[in-house]
Amino acid sequence: MRLSVFAALAALSLGALTACGGGSGTSASASLRIMAPAAPGGGWDQTSRTAEQAFKSADPKRKVEVYNVPGAGGTIGLAQLAGEKGNGNLLMTMGLVMVGAIEQNKSKVTLTETTPIAKLTEEYEIVVVPAASPYKTLADMVAAWKADPKKVSISGGSAGGTDHIVAGLMAKAAGVDPKQVNYIAHSGGGEALNELLGNKVSAGISGVAEFAEHVKSGKLRALGVTSGERVPGLDSPTLKEGGLDVELANWRGFVAPGGLSDADKKALTDLVTKMHDSQPWKDAVAKNGWIDSFQTGQQFADFLGAEQTRVKGIIAEMGLVS
């Protein structure tokens, strides 16, 4: 009889340990952590915190926490993620910026050491200047750029990231040597915004959602967006309308640590899919002007591989890597 009691207690303890940690971390009672590998105020932070609220709505019993690991275009966070091998309770928000930063920073850790979970959104970039700027149009900025590239300072996200790539593509289209671009890199969108509002830089580049409200309030003036057509609800021409043949969409998604079990990978993918299908997420996508580009599984993994090849070619052509 005593042996039966001990056996029952042992089985109960083992079951509790399995539920709290171990393999299937994405059980209904497990907490979920989302790493935003940048400073607060930028696109990854915004996406992470928007997803946090949508996760809580889709699964009210689950505890969800966002934390920031800024630096080096997300590669510091990427290195931390690699150290969490097999952790099914962790997601990292990432995107096109990180693909470029890995090349730019010669990161020892690459995306091959992660588990692709889902592509979430795409977003166009916007080029802005302070309200008091002498550049009334994109043509004004291009004229000053051609006269002296170093005098036109451009604030944006991390080196080798989407904002930097847009600056380089714009320079190339304008006939300015991309290597001469006076680009000031930051680990988060909040820092770039503060420089613009403080009239400390000539121009800024970021995702539409990060600058849109300040454009609408009149604190910033939009010179162009990287879309093929004008963005509804935003008073800005396209870069093509301004004379620069540049079109580019940023994208963001989730990866998890490498070494996940098939069960944990499926559980995380199902959880993210549930979040994506929630009304709060759909409302946020519409409010922020994001483009829903949801992909999971092999489709996202294939996309990620193709993007690494494409971006490596772009930044090499721009002279951002040796």
Short mmCIF file of C-alpha atoms in Angstrom, two decimals:
data_model
loop_
_atom_site.label_atom_id
_atom_site.label_comp_id
_atom_site.label_asym_id
_atom_site.label_seq_id
_atom_site.Cartn_x
_atom_site.Cartn_y
_atom_site.Cartn_z
CA MET A 1 0.00 0.00 0.00
CA ARG A 2 2.80 2.37 0.99
CA LEU A 3 4.62 1.68 -2.29
CA SER A 4 1.48 2.57 -4.22
CA VAL A 5 1.23 5.92 -2.41
CA PHE A 6 4.90 6.72 -3.11
CA ALA A 7 4.47 5.74 -6.74
CA ALA A 8 1.43 7.98 -7.08
CA LEU A 9 3.25 10.92 -5.50
CA ALA A 10 6.26 10.41 -7.78
CA ALA A 11 4.04 10.33 -10.85
CA LEU A 12 2.25 13.50 -9.71
CA SER A 13 5.56 15.31 -9.14
CA LEU A 14 6.88 14.25 -12.54
CA GLY A 15 3.69 15.47 -14.20
CA ALA A 16 3.95 18.83 -12.48
CA LEU A 17 7.55 19.26 -13.59
CA THR A 18 6.62 18.43 -17.17
CA ALA A 19 3.81 20.98 -17.13
CA CYS A 20 5.98 23.77 -15.70
CA GLY A 21 9.01 23.37 -17.94
CA GLY A 22 10.88 20.72 -19.82
CA GLY A 23 9.71 19.76 -23.29
CA SER A 24 6.26 21.17 -24.02
CA GLY A 25 6.83 24.69 -22.77
CA THR A 26 3.89 26.00 -24.73
CA SER A 27 1.29 24.18 -22.65
CA ALA A 28 -1.82 26.21 -21.74
CA SER A 29 -0.42 27.12 -18.30
CA ALA A 30 3.07 28.14 -19.49
CA SER A 31 4.14 31.75 -19.71
CA LEU A 32 5.41 33.17 -23.00
CA ARG A 33 8.27 35.64 -23.29
CA ILE A 34 8.76 37.84 -26.35
CA MET A 35 12.16 39.42 -26.93
CA ALA A 36 12.25 42.76 -28.74
CA PRO A 37 15.95 42.88 -29.74
CA ALA A 38 16.05 46.70 -29.83
CA ALA A 39 15.46 49.70 -27.59
CA PRO A 40 11.89 50.78 -26.74
CA GLY A 41 10.09 52.94 -29.28
CA GLY A 42 11.06 51.22 -32.51
CA GLY A 43 9.28 48.88 -34.88
CA TRP A 44 10.29 45.62 -33.18
CA ASP A 45 9.24 46.97 -29.80
CA GLN A 46 5.93 48.20 -31.22
CA THR A 47 5.25 44.86 -32.93
CA SER A 48 6.17 42.90 -29.79
CA ARG A 49 3.90 44.90 -27.51
CA THR A 50 1.04 44.83 -30.00
CA ALA A 51 1.41 41.06 -30.21
CA GLU A 52 1.55 40.83 -26.41
CA GLN A 53 -1.93 42.36 -26.11
CA ALA A 54 -3.27 40.17 -28.92
CA PHE A 55 -1.83 37.03 -27.29
CA LYS A 56 -3.52 37.95 -24.00
CA SER A 57 -6.83 38.46 -25.79
CA ALA A 58 -6.55 35.19 -27.71
CA ASP A 59 -5.42 33.20 -24.65
CA PRO A 60 -6.40 35.07 -21.42
CA LYS A 61 -4.98 32.40 -19.08
CA ARG A 62 -1.46 32.68 -20.46
CA LYS A 63 1.06 35.11 -18.98
CA VAL A 64 2.88 37.03 -21.72
CA GLU A 65 5.88 39.29 -21.14
CA VAL A 66 7.88 41.52 -23.54
CA TYR A 67 11.48 42.46 -22.76
CA ASN A 68 14.08 44.50 -24.65
CA VAL A 69 17.63 43.49 -25.59
CA PRO A 70 18.98 46.43 -27.62
CA GLY A 71 22.12 46.64 -29.71
CA ALA A 72 23.86 45.87 -32.99
CA GLY A 73 20.76 45.60 -35.16
CA GLY A 74 19.30 42.83 -33.03
CA THR A 75 22.37 40.59 -33.17
CA ILE A 76 22.96 40.90 -29.41
CA GLY A 77 19.45 39.59 -28.85
CA LEU A 78 20.03 36.93 -31.51
CA ALA A 79 23.09 35.67 -29.61
CA GLN A 80 21.03 35.47 -26.42
CA LEU A 81 18.29 33.56 -28.26
CA ALA A 82 20.88 31.04 -29.50
CA GLY A 83 21.74 30.37 -25.85
CA GLU A 84 18.13 29.36 -25.15
CA LYS A 85 18.28 26.25 -27.34
CA GLY A 86 15.18 24.07 -26.93
CA ASN A 87 13.17 26.73 -25.02
CA GLY A 88 9.59 26.50 -26.28
CA ASN A 89 8.43 29.47 -24.19
CA LEU A 90 10.37 32.14 -26.08
CA LEU A 91 9.84 34.13 -29.27
CA MET A 92 12.02 36.86 -30.75
CA THR A 93 10.61 39.57 -32.99
CA MET A 94 12.87 40.15 -35.98
CA GLY A 95 12.80 41.14 -39.62
CA LEU A 96 14.63 42.58 -42.60
CA VAL A 97 16.73 44.81 -40.33
CA MET A 98 18.30 41.80 -38.62
CA VAL A 99 19.11 40.08 -41.92
CA GLY A 100 21.21 43.08 -42.95
CA ALA A 101 22.72 43.62 -39.50
CA ILE A 102 24.03 40.05 -39.37
CA GLU A 103 26.07 40.79 -42.50
CA GLN A 104 27.03 44.32 -41.47
CA ASN A 105 28.21 43.28 -37.99
CA LYS A 106 29.75 39.98 -39.15
CA SER A 107 27.70 38.26 -36.46
CA LYS A 108 28.99 34.85 -35.38
CA VAL A 109 25.38 33.80 -34.71
CA THR A 110 23.08 33.66 -37.73
CA LEU A 111 19.42 32.90 -38.36
CA THR A 112 20.30 29.29 -39.15
CA GLU A 113 20.53 28.84 -35.37
CA THR A 114 16.87 29.79 -34.89
CA THR A 115 13.53 28.12 -35.57
CA PRO A 116 11.42 30.16 -38.02
CA ILE A 117 7.86 30.46 -36.68
CA ALA A 118 5.94 33.09 -38.64
CA LYS A 119 6.21 36.11 -40.88
CA LEU A 120 3.70 38.66 -39.58
CA THR A 121 3.60 41.95 -41.46
CA GLU A 122 5.14 44.16 -44.09
CA GLU A 123 5.46 47.92 -43.80
CA TYR A 124 6.69 50.63 -46.11
CA GLU A 125 9.38 53.10 -45.07
CA ILE A 126 8.98 56.86 -44.94
CA VAL A 127 11.52 59.66 -45.38
CA VAL A 128 10.85 62.71 -43.20
CA VAL A 129 12.44 66.02 -42.23
CA PRO A 130 11.77 68.34 -39.27
CA ALA A 131 8.96 70.85 -39.81
CA ALA A 132 11.52 73.70 -39.87
CA SER A 133 13.68 72.00 -42.51
CA PRO A 134 14.61 73.99 -45.64
CA TYR A 135 13.83 70.85 -47.66
CA LYS A 136 10.22 71.30 -48.76
CA THR A 137 10.37 68.44 -51.26
CA LEU A 138 12.47 65.37 -52.00
CA ALA A 139 14.03 67.28 -54.89
CA ASP A 140 15.31 69.91 -52.42
CA MET A 141 17.00 67.23 -50.33
CA VAL A 142 18.49 65.51 -53.39
CA ALA A 143 19.94 68.83 -54.64
CA ALA A 144 21.64 69.41 -51.27
CA TRP A 145 22.80 65.80 -51.22
CA LYS A 146 24.46 66.10 -54.60
CA ALA A 147 26.14 69.36 -53.61
CA ASP A 148 27.69 67.90 -50.44
CA PRO A 149 26.63 64.39 -49.28
CA LYS A 150 28.27 64.75 -45.87
CA LYS A 151 26.18 67.81 -44.95
CA VAL A 152 22.93 65.86 -45.23
CA SER A 153 22.69 63.75 -42.07
CA ILE A 154 20.13 60.94 -42.05
CA SER A 155 18.96 59.37 -38.81
CA GLY A 156 17.59 55.85 -38.75
CA GLY A 157 17.79 52.36 -37.29
CA SER A 158 20.80 50.11 -37.02
CA ALA A 159 23.63 49.97 -39.55
CA GLY A 160 22.87 47.59 -42.39
CA GLY A 161 19.16 47.58 -41.52
CA THR A 162 16.15 48.55 -43.61
CA ASP A 163 16.45 52.30 -42.98
CA HIS A 164 20.13 52.23 -43.95
CA ILE A 165 19.37 50.17 -47.06
CA VAL A 166 16.71 52.70 -48.11
CA ALA A 167 19.21 55.55 -47.65
CA GLY A 168 21.74 53.71 -49.80
CA LEU A 169 19.22 52.89 -52.53
CA MET A 170 18.04 56.51 -52.55
CA ALA A 171 21.62 57.75 -52.88
CA LYS A 172 22.30 55.37 -55.73
CA ALA A 173 19.11 56.46 -57.53
CA ALA A 174 20.06 60.12 -57.02
CA GLY A 175 23.57 59.66 -58.39
CA VAL A 176 25.22 60.01 -54.98
CA ASP A 177 27.87 57.49 -53.91
CA PRO A 178 26.16 55.30 -51.25
CA LYS A 179 29.46 55.13 -49.37
CA GLN A 180 29.26 58.92 -48.88
CA VAL A 181 25.88 58.81 -47.09
CA ASN A 182 26.11 60.47 -43.66
CA TYR A 183 23.97 57.88 -41.89
CA ILE A 184 23.49 58.01 -38.11
CA ALA A 185 22.47 54.59 -36.79
CA HIS A 186 20.40 53.94 -33.66
CA SER A 187 19.25 50.81 -31.84
CA GLY A 188 15.65 52.04 -31.60
CA GLY A 189 13.23 54.31 -33.41
CA GLY A 190 12.74 56.52 -30.36
CA GLU A 191 16.30 57.85 -30.55
CA ALA A 192 15.98 58.74 -34.24
CA LEU A 193 12.67 60.48 -33.56
CA ASN A 194 14.17 62.58 -30.76
CA GLU A 195 16.95 63.78 -33.08
CA LEU A 196 14.40 64.80 -35.70
CA LEU A 197 12.13 66.61 -33.26
CA GLY A 198 15.19 68.36 -31.81
CA ASN A 199 16.33 69.49 -35.29
CA LYS A 200 19.66 67.71 -34.80
CA VAL A 201 19.63 65.87 -38.16
CA SER A 202 18.66 66.74 -41.72
CA ALA A 203 16.30 63.82 -42.31
CA GLY A 204 15.08 60.53 -40.90
CA ILE A 205 14.00 57.17 -42.28
CA SER A 206 11.78 54.64 -40.52
CA GLY A 207 8.63 52.58 -40.84
CA VAL A 208 5.49 54.53 -41.70
CA ALA A 209 3.81 53.68 -38.37
CA GLU A 210 6.68 55.14 -36.33
CA PHE A 211 6.49 58.63 -37.90
CA ALA A 212 2.89 58.84 -39.21
CA GLU A 213 1.36 60.57 -36.16
CA HIS A 214 4.12 63.19 -36.11
CA VAL A 215 3.59 63.85 -39.82
CA LYS A 216 -0.14 64.27 -39.22
CA SER A 217 0.51 66.64 -36.29
CA GLY A 218 2.84 68.79 -38.42
CA LYS A 219 5.97 68.17 -36.34
CA LEU A 220 7.58 66.30 -39.23
CA ARG A 221 7.21 66.68 -43.00
CA ALA A 222 7.08 63.61 -45.24
CA LEU A 223 9.21 63.72 -48.38
CA GLY A 224 8.38 60.26 -49.67
CA VAL A 225 7.33 56.68 -48.95
CA THR A 226 8.90 53.54 -50.37
CA SER A 227 5.60 52.11 -51.67
CA GLY A 228 4.61 51.78 -55.31
CA GLU A 229 1.46 53.82 -54.66
CA ARG A 230 0.55 56.43 -52.06
CA VAL A 231 -0.33 55.12 -48.58
CA PRO A 232 -4.01 55.83 -47.75
CA GLY A 233 -4.49 58.37 -44.97
CA LEU A 234 -0.92 59.68 -45.19
CA ASP A 235 -0.05 63.00 -46.82
CA SER A 236 3.10 61.90 -48.64
CA PRO A 237 4.15 61.28 -52.24
CA THR A 238 6.09 58.15 -53.14
CA LEU A 239 9.83 58.28 -53.71
CA LYS A 240 9.13 57.45 -57.36
CA GLU A 241 6.90 60.53 -57.62
CA GLY A 242 9.81 62.52 -56.20
CA GLY A 243 12.12 61.25 -58.91
CA LEU A 244 13.89 58.37 -57.16
CA ASP A 245 13.18 54.87 -58.46
CA VAL A 246 13.15 53.16 -55.07
CA GLU A 247 10.52 50.75 -53.75
CA LEU A 248 11.00 48.55 -50.68
CA ALA A 249 8.83 46.91 -48.01
CA ASN A 250 10.17 46.10 -44.57
CA TRP A 251 8.86 42.92 -42.92
CA ARG A 252 8.69 41.53 -39.40
CA GLY A 253 8.14 38.11 -37.92
CA PHE A 254 8.87 35.68 -35.10
CA VAL A 255 11.63 33.14 -34.67
CA ALA A 256 12.21 30.85 -31.69
CA PRO A 257 15.38 29.27 -30.33
CA GLY A 258 16.93 26.43 -32.27
CA GLY A 259 16.62 22.83 -31.17
CA LEU A 260 12.87 22.86 -30.58
CA SER A 261 11.01 19.58 -30.50
CA ASP A 262 8.42 19.08 -33.24
CA ALA A 263 5.71 19.33 -30.57
CA ASP A 264 6.98 22.66 -29.24
CA LYS A 265 7.40 24.07 -32.75
CA LYS A 266 3.82 23.12 -33.63
CA ALA A 267 2.50 24.49 -30.33
CA LEU A 268 4.24 27.84 -30.86
CA THR A 269 3.08 28.04 -34.48
CA ASP A 270 -0.50 27.27 -33.44
CA LEU A 271 -0.31 29.89 -30.68
CA VAL A 272 0.99 32.58 -33.06
CA THR A 273 -1.67 31.64 -35.62
CA LYS A 274 -4.33 32.05 -32.93
CA MET A 275 -2.87 35.47 -32.07
CA HIS A 276 -2.81 36.48 -35.73
CA ASP A 277 -6.48 35.53 -36.13
CA SER A 278 -7.58 37.59 -33.09
CA GLN A 279 -9.56 40.80 -33.58
CA PRO A 280 -7.14 42.97 -31.53
CA TRP A 281 -4.29 41.98 -33.86
CA LYS A 282 -6.39 42.65 -36.98
CA ASP A 283 -7.39 46.05 -35.57
CA ALA A 284 -3.75 46.96 -34.78
CA VAL A 285 -2.59 45.95 -38.26
CA ALA A 286 -5.20 48.25 -39.80
CA LYS A 287 -4.49 51.12 -37.37
CA ASN A 288 -0.73 51.03 -37.94
CA GLY A 289 -0.97 50.75 -41.71
CA TRP A 290 0.77 47.39 -41.68
CA ILE A 291 0.27 44.86 -44.47
CA ASP A 292 -0.79 41.39 -43.32
CA SER A 293 1.72 38.96 -44.85
CA PHE A 294 1.26 35.96 -42.57
CA GLN A 295 3.37 32.88 -43.35
CA THR A 296 4.32 29.89 -41.22
CA GLY A 297 6.21 26.63 -41.56
CA GLN A 298 8.33 25.83 -44.57
CA GLN A 299 6.92 28.78 -46.52
CA PHE A 300 8.39 31.23 -44.00
CA ALA A 301 11.63 29.26 -43.73
CA ASP A 302 12.06 29.41 -47.53
CA PHE A 303 11.28 33.14 -47.55
CA LEU A 304 13.87 33.73 -44.82
CA GLY A 305 16.55 31.89 -46.79
CA ALA A 306 15.80 33.88 -49.94
CA GLU A 307 15.88 37.18 -48.02
CA GLN A 308 19.32 36.43 -46.60
CA THR A 309 20.67 35.95 -50.10
CA ARG A 310 18.90 39.04 -51.49
CA VAL A 311 19.90 41.43 -48.68
CA LYS A 312 23.51 40.26 -48.65
CA GLY A 313 23.70 41.21 -52.33
CA ILE A 314 22.12 44.63 -51.78
CA ILE A 315 24.37 45.75 -48.94
CA ALA A 316 27.48 44.43 -50.70
CA GLU A 317 26.56 46.51 -53.75
CA MET A 318 26.12 49.52 -51.48
CA GLY A 319 29.56 49.02 -49.98
CA LEU A 320 28.21 48.45 -46.48
CA VAL A 321 30.26 45.27 -46.10
CA SER A 322 33.75 44.47 -47.26
#
